[in-house]
Short mmCIF file of C-alpha atoms in Angstrom, two decimals:
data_model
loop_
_atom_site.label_atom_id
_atom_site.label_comp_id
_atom_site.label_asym_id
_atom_site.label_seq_id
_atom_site.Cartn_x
_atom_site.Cartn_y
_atom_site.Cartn_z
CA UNK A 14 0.00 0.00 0.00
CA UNK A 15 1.81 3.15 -0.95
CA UNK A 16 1.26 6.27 1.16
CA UNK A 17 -0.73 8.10 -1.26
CA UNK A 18 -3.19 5.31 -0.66
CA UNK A 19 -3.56 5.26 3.11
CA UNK A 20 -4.08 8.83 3.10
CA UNK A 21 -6.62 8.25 1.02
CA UNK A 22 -7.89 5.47 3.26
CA UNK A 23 -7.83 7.45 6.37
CA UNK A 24 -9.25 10.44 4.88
CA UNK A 25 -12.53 8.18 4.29
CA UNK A 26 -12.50 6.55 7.34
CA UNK A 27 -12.15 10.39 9.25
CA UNK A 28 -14.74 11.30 6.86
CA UNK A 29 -16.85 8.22 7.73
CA UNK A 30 -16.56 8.96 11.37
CA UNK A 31 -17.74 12.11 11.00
CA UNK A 32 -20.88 10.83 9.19
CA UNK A 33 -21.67 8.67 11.85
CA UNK A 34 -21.13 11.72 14.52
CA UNK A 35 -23.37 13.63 12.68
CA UNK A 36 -26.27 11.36 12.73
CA UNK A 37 -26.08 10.16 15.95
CA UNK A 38 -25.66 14.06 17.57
CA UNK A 39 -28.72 15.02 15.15
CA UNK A 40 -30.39 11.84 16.60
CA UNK A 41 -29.60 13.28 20.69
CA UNK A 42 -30.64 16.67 19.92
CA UNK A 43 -33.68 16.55 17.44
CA UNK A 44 -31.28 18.35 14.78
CA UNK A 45 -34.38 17.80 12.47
CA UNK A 46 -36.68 20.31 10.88
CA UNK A 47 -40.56 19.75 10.46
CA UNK A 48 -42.73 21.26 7.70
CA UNK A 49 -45.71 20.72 5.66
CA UNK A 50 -47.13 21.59 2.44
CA UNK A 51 -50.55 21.32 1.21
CA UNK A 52 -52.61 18.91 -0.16
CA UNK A 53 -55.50 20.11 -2.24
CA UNK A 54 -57.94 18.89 -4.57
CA UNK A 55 -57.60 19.52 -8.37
CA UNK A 56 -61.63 18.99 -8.86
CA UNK A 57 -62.52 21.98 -6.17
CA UNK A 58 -59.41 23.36 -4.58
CA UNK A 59 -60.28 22.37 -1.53
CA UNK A 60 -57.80 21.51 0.95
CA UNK A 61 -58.00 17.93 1.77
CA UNK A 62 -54.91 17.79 4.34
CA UNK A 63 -51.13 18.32 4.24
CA UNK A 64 -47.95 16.30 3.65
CA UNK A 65 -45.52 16.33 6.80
CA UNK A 66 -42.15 16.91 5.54
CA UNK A 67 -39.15 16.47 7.86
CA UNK A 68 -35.66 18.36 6.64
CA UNK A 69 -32.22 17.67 8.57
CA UNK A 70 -30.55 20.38 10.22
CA UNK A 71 -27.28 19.02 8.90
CA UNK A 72 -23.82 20.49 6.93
CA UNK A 73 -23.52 19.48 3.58
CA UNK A 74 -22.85 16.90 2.67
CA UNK A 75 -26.08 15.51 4.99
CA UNK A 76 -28.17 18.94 4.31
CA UNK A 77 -30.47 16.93 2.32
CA UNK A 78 -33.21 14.08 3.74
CA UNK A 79 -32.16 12.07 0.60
CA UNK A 80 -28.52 12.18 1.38
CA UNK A 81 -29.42 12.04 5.64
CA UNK A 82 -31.12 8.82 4.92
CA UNK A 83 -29.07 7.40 2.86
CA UNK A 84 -25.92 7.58 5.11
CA UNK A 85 -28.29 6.72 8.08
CA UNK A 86 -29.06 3.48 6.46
CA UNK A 87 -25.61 2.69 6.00
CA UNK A 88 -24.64 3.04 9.52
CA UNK A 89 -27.64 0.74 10.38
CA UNK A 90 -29.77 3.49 11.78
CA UNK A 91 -32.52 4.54 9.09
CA UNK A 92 -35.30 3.18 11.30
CA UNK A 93 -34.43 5.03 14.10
CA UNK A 94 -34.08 7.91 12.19
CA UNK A 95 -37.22 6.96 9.77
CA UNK A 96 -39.25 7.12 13.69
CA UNK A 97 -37.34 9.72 14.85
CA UNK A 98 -38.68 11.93 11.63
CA UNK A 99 -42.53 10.81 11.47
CA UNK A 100 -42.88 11.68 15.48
CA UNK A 101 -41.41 14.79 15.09
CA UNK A 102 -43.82 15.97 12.47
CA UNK A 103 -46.45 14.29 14.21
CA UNK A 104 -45.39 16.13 17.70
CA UNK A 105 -45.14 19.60 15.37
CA UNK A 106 -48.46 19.03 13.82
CA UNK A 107 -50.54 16.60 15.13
CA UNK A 108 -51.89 18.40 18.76
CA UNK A 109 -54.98 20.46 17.64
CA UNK A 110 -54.97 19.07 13.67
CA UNK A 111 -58.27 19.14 12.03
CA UNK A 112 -59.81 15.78 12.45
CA UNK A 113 -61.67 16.80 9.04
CA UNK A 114 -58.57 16.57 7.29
CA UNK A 115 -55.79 14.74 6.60
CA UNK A 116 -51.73 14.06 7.53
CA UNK A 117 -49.70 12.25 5.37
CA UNK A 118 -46.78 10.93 6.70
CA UNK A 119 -43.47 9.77 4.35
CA UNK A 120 -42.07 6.23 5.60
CA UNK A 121 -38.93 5.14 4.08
CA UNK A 122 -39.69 2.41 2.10
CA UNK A 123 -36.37 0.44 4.06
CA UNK A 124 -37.94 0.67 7.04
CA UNK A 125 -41.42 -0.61 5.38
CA UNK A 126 -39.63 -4.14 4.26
CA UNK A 127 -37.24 -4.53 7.18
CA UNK A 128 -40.42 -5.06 9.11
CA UNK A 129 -39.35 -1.95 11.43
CA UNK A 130 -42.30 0.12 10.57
CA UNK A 131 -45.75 -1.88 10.79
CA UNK A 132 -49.20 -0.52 10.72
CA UNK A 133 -49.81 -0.85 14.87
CA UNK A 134 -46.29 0.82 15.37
CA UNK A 135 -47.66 3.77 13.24
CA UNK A 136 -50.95 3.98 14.86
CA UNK A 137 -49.42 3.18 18.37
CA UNK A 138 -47.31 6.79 17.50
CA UNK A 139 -50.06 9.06 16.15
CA UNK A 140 -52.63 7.83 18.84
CA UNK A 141 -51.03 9.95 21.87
CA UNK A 142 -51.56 13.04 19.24
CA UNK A 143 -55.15 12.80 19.03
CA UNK A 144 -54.50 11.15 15.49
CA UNK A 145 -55.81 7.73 14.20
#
């Protein structure tokens, strides 16, 4: 292995570290963002609920939830950070939410076939909220 090399090796595994210290502190502080956008219909234009959309509060190059979850699933924690997501938007939004409209919720589809996320696990999470 020629030095070029391992510097090249330790620069990913610093760079990997750092990764993994990012998620985890964004996982102990809440380092997450909730927002949502409406829903409406195209028949009426009525509003028939809102999309919770949950944003990392990361550096570059996890600034993005596409790029967060990606490098979450690699270090084995997309589920936690999958849960972590949907309660915060359900925390942000769900207390006092029209029960005449609806939330949508985004589920990584990982955490879907890995058996992680299941439909009592969702409800047993938006129930506390006043949500079903």
């Amino acid at each position: 292995m020629t030095s070029a090399s391992s510097a090249s090796n330790l620069g990913a595994l610093a760079g990997a570290a750092a990764v993994r210290r990012e998620i985890h502190t964004a996982l102990e502080t809440g380092a997450f963002r909730a927002d949502c956008q409406g829903i409406v219909s195209l028949a009426n234009g009525d509003a028939l609920g809102f999309e919770a959309l949950t944003r990392p509060a990361s550096r570059p190059p996890l600034d993005t939830p596409e790029s967060f979850l990606t490098a979450a699933a690699n270090e084995g924690l997309l589920a936690e950070v999958d849960h972590t997501w949907r309660v915060g938007s359900i925390a942000r939004f769900g207390p006092g939410f029209p029960s005449e409209r609806l939330l949508f919720l985004n589920v990584s589809p990982l955490s879907l076939l890995s058996g992680h996320t299941t439909a009592g696990a969702l409800e047993s999470t938006t129930r506390p909220f006043g949500l079903s």
